[in-house]
Coordinates of C-alpha atoms in Angstrom, one line a residue:
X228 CA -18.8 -2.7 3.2
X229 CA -15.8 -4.5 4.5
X230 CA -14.3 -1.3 5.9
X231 CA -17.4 -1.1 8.2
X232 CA -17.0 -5.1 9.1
X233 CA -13.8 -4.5 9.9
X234 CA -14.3 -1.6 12.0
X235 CA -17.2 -3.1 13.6
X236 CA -14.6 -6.0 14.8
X237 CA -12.2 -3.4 15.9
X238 CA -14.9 -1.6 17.8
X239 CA -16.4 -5.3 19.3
X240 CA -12.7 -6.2 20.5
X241 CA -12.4 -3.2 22.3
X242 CA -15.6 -3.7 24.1
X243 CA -14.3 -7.0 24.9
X244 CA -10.9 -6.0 26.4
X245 CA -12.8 -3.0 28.1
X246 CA -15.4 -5.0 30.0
X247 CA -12.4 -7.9 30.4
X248 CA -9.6 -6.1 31.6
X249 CA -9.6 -7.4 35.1
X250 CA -10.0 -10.7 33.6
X251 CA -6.7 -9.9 30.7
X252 CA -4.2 -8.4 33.6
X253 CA -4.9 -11.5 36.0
X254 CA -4.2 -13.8 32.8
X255 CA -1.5 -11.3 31.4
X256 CA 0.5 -10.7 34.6
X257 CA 1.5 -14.6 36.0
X258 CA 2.1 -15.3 32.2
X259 CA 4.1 -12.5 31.1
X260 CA 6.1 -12.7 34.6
X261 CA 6.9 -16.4 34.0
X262 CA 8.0 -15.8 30.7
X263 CA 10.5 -13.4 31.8
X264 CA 12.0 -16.0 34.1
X265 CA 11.9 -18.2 31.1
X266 CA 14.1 -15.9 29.5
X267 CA 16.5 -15.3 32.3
X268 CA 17.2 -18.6 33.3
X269 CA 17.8 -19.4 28.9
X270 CA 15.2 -21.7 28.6
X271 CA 14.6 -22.4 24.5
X272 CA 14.8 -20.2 22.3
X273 CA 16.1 -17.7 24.7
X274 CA 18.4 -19.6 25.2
X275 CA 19.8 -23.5 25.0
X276 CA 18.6 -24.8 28.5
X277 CA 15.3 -27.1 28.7
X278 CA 12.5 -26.4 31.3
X279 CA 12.3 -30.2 31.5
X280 CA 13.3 -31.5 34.9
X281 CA 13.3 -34.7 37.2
X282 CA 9.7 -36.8 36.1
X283 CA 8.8 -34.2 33.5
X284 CA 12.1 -35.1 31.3
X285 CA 12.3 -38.5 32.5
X286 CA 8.5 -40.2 32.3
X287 CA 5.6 -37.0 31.5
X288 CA 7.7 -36.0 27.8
X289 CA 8.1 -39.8 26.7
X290 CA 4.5 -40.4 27.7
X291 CA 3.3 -37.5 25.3
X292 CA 5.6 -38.8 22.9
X293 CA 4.0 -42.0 23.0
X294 CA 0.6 -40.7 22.7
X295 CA 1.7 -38.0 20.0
X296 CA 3.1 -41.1 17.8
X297 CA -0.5 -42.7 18.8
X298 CA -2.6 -39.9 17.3
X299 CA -0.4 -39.6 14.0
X300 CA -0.6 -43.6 13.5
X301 CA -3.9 -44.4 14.6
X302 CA -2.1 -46.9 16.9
X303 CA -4.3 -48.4 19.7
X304 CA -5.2 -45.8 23.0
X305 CA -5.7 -49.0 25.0
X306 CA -1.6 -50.6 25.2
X307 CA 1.7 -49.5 24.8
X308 CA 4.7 -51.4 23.8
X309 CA 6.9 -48.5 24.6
X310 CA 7.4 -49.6 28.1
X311 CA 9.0 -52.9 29.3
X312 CA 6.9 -55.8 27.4
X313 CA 4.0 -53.6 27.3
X314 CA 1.7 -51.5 29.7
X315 CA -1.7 -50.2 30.5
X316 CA -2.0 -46.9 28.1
X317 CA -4.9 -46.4 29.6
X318 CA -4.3 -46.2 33.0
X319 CA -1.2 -44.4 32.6
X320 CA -3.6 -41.5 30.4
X321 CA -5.7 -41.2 32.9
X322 CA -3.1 -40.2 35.1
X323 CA -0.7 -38.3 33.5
X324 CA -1.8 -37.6 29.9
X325 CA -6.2 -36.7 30.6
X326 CA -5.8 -33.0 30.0
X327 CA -7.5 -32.1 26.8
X328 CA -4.8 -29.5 26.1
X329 CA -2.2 -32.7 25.4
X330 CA -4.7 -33.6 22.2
X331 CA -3.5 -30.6 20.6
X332 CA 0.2 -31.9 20.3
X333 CA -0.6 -33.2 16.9
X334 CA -1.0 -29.7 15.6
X335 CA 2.7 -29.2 16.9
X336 CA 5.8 -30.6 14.5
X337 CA 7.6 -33.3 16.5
X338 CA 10.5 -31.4 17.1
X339 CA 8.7 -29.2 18.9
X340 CA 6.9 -31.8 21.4
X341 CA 9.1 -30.4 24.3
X342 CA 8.4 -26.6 24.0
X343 CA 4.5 -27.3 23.4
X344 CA 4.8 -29.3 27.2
X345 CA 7.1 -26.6 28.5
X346 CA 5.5 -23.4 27.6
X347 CA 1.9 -24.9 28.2
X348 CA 3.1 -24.6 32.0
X349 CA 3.1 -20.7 31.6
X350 CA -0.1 -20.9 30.0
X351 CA -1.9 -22.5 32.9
X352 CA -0.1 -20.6 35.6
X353 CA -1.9 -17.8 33.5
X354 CA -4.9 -19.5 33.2
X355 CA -4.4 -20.3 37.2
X356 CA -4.9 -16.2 37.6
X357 CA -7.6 -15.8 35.2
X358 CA -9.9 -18.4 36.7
X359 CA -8.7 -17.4 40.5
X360 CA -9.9 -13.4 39.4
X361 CA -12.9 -14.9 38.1
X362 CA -13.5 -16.7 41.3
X363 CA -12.6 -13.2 43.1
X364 CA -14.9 -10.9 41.4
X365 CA -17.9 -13.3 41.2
X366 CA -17.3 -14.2 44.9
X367 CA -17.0 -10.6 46.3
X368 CA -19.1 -8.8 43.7
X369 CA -16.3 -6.4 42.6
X370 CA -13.8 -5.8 39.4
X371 CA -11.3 -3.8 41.7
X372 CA -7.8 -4.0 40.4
X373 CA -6.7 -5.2 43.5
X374 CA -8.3 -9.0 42.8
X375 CA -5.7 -9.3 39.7
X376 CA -2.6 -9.0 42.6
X377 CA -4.1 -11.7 44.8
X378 CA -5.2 -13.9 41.1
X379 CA -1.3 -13.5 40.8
X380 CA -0.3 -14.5 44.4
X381 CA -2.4 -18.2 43.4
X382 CA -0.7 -18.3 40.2
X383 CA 2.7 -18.2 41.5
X384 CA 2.4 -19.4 45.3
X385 CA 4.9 -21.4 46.4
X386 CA 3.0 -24.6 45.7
X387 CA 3.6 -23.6 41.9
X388 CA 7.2 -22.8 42.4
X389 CA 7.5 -26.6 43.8
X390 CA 5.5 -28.0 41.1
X391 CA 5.0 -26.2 38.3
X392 CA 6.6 -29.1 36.1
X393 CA 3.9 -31.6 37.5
X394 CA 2.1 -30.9 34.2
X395 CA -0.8 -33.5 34.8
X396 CA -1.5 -31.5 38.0
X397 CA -2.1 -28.2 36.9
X398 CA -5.4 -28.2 35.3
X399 CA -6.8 -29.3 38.4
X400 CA -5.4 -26.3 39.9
X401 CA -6.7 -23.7 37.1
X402 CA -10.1 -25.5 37.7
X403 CA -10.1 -25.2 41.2
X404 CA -11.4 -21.3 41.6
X405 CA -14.3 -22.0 39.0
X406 CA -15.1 -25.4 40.9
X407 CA -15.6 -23.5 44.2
X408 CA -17.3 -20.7 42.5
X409 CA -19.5 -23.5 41.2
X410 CA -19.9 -25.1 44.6
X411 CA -21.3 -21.6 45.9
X412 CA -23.7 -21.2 42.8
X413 CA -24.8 -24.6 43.6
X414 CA -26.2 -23.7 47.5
X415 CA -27.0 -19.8 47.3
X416 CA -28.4 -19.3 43.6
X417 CA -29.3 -23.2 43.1
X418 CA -27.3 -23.1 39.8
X419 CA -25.6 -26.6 39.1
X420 CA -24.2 -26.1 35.2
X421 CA -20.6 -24.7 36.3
X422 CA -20.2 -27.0 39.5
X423 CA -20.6 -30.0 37.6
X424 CA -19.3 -29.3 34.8
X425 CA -15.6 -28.0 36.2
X426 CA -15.7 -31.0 38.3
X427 CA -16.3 -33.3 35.9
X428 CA -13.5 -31.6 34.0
X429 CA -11.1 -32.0 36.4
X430 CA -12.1 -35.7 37.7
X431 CA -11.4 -36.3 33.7
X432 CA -8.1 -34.3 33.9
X433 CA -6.5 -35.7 36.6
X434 CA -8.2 -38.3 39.3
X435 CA -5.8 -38.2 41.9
X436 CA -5.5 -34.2 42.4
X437 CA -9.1 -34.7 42.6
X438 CA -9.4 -36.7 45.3
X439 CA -8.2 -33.6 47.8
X440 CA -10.5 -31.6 45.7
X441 CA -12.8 -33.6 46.6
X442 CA -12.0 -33.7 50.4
X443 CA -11.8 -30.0 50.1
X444 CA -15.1 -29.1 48.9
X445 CA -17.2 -31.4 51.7
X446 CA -15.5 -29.5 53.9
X447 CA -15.8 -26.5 52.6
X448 CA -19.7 -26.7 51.3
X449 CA -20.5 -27.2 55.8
X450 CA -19.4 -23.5 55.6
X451 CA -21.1 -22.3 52.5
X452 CA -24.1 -24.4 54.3
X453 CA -24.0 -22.5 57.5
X454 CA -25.1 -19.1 57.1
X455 CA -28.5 -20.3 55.0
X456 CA -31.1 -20.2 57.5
X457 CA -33.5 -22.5 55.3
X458 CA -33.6 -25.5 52.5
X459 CA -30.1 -26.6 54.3
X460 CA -31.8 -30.2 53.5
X461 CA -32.1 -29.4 49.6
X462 CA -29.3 -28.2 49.7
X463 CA -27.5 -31.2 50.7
X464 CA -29.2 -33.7 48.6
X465 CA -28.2 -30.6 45.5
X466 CA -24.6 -31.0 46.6
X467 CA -24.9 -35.3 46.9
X468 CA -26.2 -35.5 43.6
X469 CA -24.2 -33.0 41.5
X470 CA -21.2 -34.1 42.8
X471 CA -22.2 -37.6 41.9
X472 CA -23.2 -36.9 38.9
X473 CA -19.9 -35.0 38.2
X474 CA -17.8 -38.1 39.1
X475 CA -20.1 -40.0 36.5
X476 CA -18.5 -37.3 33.8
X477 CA -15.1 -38.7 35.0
X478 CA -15.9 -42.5 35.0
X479 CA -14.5 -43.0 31.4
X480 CA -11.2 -42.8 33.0
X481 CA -12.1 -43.4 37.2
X482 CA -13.2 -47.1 36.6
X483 CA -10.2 -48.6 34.7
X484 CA -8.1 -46.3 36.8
X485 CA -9.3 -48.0 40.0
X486 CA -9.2 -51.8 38.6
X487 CA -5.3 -50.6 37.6
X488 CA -4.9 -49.5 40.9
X489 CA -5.7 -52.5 42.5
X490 CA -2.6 -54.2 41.4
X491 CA -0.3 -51.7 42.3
X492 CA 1.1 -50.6 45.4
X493 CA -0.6 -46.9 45.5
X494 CA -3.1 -49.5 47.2
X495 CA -1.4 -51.6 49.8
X496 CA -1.1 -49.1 52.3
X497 CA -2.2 -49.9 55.9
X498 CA -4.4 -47.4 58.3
X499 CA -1.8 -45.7 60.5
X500 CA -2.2 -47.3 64.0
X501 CA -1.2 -44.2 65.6
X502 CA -1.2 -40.0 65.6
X503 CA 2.1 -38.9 65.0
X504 CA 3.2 -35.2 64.8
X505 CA 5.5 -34.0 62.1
X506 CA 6.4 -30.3 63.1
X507 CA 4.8 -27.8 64.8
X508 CA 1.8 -25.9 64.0
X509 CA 4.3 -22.7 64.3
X510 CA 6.8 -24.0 61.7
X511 CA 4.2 -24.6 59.4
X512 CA 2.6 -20.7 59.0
X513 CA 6.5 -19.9 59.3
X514 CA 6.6 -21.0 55.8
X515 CA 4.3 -18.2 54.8
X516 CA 7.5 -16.3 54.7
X517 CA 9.3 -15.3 51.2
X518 CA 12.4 -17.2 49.5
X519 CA 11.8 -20.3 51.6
X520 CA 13.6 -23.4 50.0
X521 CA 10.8 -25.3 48.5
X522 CA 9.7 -28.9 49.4
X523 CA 9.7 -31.7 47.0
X524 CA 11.6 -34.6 48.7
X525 CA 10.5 -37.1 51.5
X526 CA 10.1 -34.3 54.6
X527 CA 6.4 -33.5 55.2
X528 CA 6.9 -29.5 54.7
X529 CA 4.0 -28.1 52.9
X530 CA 4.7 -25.2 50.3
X531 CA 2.5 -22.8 51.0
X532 CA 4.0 -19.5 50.6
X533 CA 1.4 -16.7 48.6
X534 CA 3.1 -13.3 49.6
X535 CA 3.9 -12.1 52.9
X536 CA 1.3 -9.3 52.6
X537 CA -1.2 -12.7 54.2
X538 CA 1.1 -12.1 57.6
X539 CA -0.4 -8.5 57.5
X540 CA -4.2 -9.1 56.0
X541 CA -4.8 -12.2 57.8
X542 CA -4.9 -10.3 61.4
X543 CA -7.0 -8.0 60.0
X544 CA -9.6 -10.2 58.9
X545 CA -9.5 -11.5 62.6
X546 CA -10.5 -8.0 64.0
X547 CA -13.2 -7.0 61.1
X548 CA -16.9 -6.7 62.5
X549 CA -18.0 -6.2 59.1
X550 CA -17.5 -9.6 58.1
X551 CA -20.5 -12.4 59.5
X552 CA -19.5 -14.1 62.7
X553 CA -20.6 -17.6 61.0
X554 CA -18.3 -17.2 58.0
X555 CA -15.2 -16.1 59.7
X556 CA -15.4 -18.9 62.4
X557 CA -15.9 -21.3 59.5
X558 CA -13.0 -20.3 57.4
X559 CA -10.7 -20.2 60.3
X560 CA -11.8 -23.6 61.6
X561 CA -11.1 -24.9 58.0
X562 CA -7.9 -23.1 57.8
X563 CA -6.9 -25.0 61.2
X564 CA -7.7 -28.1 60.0
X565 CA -5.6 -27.8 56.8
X566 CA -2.8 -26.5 58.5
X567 CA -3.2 -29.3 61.3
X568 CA -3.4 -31.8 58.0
X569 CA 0.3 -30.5 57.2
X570 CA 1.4 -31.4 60.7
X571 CA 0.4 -35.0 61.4
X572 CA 0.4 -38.6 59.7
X573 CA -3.4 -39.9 59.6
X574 CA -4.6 -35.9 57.7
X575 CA -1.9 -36.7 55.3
X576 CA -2.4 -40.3 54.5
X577 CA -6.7 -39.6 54.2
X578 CA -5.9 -36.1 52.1
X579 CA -3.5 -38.0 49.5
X580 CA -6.1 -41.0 48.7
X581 CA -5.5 -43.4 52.2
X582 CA -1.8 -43.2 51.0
X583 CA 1.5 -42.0 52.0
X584 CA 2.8 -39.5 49.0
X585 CA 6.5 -41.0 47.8
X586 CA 8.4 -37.1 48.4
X587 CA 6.1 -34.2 46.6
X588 CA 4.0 -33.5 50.4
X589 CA 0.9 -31.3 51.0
X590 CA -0.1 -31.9 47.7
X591 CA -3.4 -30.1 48.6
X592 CA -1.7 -27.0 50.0
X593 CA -3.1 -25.0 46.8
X594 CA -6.7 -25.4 48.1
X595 CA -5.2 -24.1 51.6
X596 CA -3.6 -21.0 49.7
X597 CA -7.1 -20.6 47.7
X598 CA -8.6 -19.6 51.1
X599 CA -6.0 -17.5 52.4
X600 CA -5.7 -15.4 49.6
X601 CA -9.9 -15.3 49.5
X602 CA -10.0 -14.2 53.6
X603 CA -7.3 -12.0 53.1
X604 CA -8.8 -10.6 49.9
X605 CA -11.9 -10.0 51.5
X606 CA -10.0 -8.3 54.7
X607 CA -8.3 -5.8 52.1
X608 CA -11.6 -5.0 50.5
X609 CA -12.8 -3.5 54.2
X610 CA -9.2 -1.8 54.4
X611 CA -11.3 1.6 54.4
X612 CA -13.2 0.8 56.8
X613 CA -10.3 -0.5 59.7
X614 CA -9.5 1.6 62.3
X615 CA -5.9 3.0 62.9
X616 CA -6.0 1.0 65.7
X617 CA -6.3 -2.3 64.4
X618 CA -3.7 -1.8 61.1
X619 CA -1.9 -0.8 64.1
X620 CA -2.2 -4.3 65.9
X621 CA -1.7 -6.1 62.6
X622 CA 1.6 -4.4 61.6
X623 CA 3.3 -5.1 64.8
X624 CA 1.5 -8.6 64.8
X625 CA 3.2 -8.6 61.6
X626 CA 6.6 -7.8 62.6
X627 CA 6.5 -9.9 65.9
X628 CA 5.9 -13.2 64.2
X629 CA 8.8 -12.6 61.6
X630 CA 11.2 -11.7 64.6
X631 CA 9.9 -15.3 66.6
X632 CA 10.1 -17.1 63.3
X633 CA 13.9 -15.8 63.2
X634 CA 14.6 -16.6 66.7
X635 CA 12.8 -20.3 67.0
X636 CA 12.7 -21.8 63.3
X637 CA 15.6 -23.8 63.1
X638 CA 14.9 -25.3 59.4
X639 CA 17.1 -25.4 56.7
X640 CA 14.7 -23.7 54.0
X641 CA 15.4 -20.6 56.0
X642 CA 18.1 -18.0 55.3
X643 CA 18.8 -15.1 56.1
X644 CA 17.6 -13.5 52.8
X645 CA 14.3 -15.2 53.4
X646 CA 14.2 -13.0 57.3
X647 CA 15.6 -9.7 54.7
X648 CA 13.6 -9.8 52.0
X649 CA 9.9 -11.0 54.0
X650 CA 11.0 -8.0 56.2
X651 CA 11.1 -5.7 52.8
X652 CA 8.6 -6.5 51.8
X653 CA 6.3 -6.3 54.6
X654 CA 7.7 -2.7 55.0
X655 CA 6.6 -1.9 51.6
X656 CA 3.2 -3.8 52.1
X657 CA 2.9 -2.2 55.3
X658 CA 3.0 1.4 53.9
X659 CA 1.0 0.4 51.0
X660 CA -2.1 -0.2 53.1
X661 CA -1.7 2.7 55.1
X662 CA -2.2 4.7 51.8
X663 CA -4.8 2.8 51.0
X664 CA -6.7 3.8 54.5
X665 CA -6.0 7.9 53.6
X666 CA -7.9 7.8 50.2
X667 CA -11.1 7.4 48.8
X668 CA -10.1 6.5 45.7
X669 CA -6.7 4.8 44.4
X670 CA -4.9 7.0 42.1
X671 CA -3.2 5.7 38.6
X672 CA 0.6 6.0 39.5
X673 CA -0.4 4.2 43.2
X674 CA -2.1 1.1 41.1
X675 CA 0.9 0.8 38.7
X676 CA 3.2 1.1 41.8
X677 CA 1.3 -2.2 43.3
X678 CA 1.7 -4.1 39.8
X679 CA 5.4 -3.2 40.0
X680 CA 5.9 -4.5 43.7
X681 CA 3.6 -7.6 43.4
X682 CA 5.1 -9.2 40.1
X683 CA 8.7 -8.4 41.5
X684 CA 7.5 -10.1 44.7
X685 CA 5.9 -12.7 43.0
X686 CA 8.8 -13.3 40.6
X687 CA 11.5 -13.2 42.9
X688 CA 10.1 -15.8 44.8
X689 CA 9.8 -18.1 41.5
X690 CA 13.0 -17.5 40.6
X691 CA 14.5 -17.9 43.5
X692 CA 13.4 -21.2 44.6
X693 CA 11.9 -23.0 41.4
X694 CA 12.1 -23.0 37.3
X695 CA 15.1 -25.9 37.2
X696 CA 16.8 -26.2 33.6

């Protein structure tokens, strides 16, 4: 009898990994991947260097340490006497402590505090390409492979590799995918559970990152909107009150939050008088490119690098007749706007809460990379389909814009291994989907090829401009 239980588990597991492997390789790849860098830059216990950096050794660890000491001793959630002559607790929770992974510290020994904070960062970056493949799949009604390379590109974009130790941050960006997936749900199938729910999740996680979220998905429901050619109306009053209702889920922490705020300076910021331009619009899709120096100081530079295989997809999304006129224009008008939003003062005071961010910039460039990676997905997905002609003009469009990005950009963040090795890599990209066109059906060694390349790309990027010890 138990030998049949037990082989009854054996055989429901398999099931489960069989009908989840997409899902397992989008998780399994970002993860595995970062813990390898772990490993080669000796962070604990492969070696004796700390991932803790900058705020995350100096304020996020002795803010869990607090709260750790507050769920042994049953001390008050409410103050803190750890901090000058005392301080809000609450406030300071609901900003960098919310996530309901930090209640699980108490299962951890003391000692331990650090690594539960540092490897719970590879976790979510895992997470961050399990929910983006779920997003993927449900979105374009497909399990292809292919979805787990682009779920790896969001994990480890260059937004992570700037602020992967921004811990309070992350969940928002592992609920993002299912939030948007949600959002769609909400207007096409008139299904509100997983909207409001991974909203309210993420209000509750983190308020601030939620505020661009926020910003975001107004925006991006006008696009969702546009193709229905009825119940727009119902639709709109679906989309008010859900996403009322999912900021009602966060009000436990938004209310004391915003009478905290009041007497800080987050809210003393004036209305810029006048529109002032940062960079060009050309300096900013430079930045696209691979092994460009991250962004974390006072310049505006957003950090919104998600593979270089974008420079060749995204031209071929321009040219595909397959995809609806209403929906391309849509997404590329919103992909204008957020790039414009990079580039001048009033988009980036209104995106970061009507307030100038103190160094960290673009801090809603993952939402920007989230649609790249989702037109660019869907322009792959049509590869078969694209004429010789156009992979033709998107290869040289390719290789033209790396060779003016050479010649014009004049910013620091650039090298010349950042010119080498996007030029490598768009060689190898390059071939890859010309292979792709020729065959009807991608064989074994050709997938496991693409794993190889895209986790190297992916990885090298990482560890060459992020994971400080």
């Amino acid at each position: 009898m138990k030998f049949n239980q037990k082989l009854l588990q054996k055989r429901n597991i398999l099931e489960f990994c069989k009908k989840n492997q997409l899902y397992i390789l989008a998780f399994m790849m970002p993860f595995i991947t970062m813990l390898a860098l772990f490993a080669i830059n000796h962070i604990y216990p492969f070696g004796d260097r700390s991932f803790l950096n900058i705020d995350m050794y100096h304020q996020y660890f002795p803010f869990l340490t607090d709260f750790f000491h507050k769920l042994k001793e049953g001390d008050s959630l409410y103050y803190s006497w750890n901090a000058g002559i005392g301080s809000n607790f609450i406030a300071l929770y609901a900003y960098y402590l919310a996530t309901p992974i930090n209640w699980l510290c108490v299962l951890v020994p003391e000692a331990y505090l650090m690594e539960f904070m540092s490897y719970f960062v590879i976790v979510k970056i895992g997470l961050c390409g399990l929910t983006a493949s779920i997003y993927f799949s449900r979105r374009f009604y497909t399990k292809k492979y292919v979805i787990a390379f682009f779920s790896l590109f969001y994990a480890m974009s260059g937004y992570m590799a700037a602020y992967n130790w921004n811990v309070m941050w992350l969940d928002c960006i592992v609920l993002a995918p299912l939030i948007l997936l949600g959002l769609e749900s909400l207007v096409k199938e008139e299904k509100y559970k997983l909207y409001c729910l991974s909203l309210g999740l993420a209000i509750l996680s983190n308020y601030y990152i939620c505020i661009m979220i926020c910003i975001y998905l107004v925006l991006y429901f006008l696009i969702v909107l546009l193709p229905l050619a009825e119940k727009k109306v119902t639709a709109c009053i679906r989309f008010a009150v859900f996403s009322l209702l999912s900021g009602g889920l966060g009000a436990l922490f938004l209310i004391p939050e915003v009478l905290a705020l009041q007497l800080s300076r987050f809210t003393s910021s004036d209305f810029p008088d006048t529109l002032t331009s940062y960079f060009s619009l050309f300096d900013v899709l430079a930045r696209h490119c691979m092994n460009v120096a991250i962004e974390t100081g006072l310049d505006h530079w957003p950090n919104i690098y998600c593979s270089v295989a974008v420079i060749l997809l995204f031209p071929l999304y321009l040219m595909n007749k397959k995809i609806a006129s209403k929906e391309k224009i849509g997404k590329i008008i919103l992909l204008l706007v957020m790039l414009l939003s990079f580039s001048y003062n009033i988009p980036t005071f209104i995106w970061h809460g009507l307030n100038y961010p103190d160094s960290l910039p673009a801090r809603q460039s993952f939402l920007y990379i989230l649609l790249v990676l989702t037109v660019c997905l869907e322009a792959f997905l049509h590869i078969r389909k694209t004429s010789k002609k156009e992979l033709a003009v998107s290869f040289s469009t390719a290789f033209v814009f790396l060779l003016l990005i050479q010649k014009l950009v004049t910013d620091d963040a650039f090298s010349d291994e950042t010119y080498l090795l996007t030029a490598i890599f768009l060689v190898i990209y390059a071939v890859l989907l010309h292979l792709f066109h020729n065959v009807e059906k991608t064989p074994i060694y050709l997938t496991c090829l693409i794993v190889l390349i895209v986790v190297v790309e992916a990885g090298s990027n990482t560890l060459l401009t992020s994971l400080s010890t």
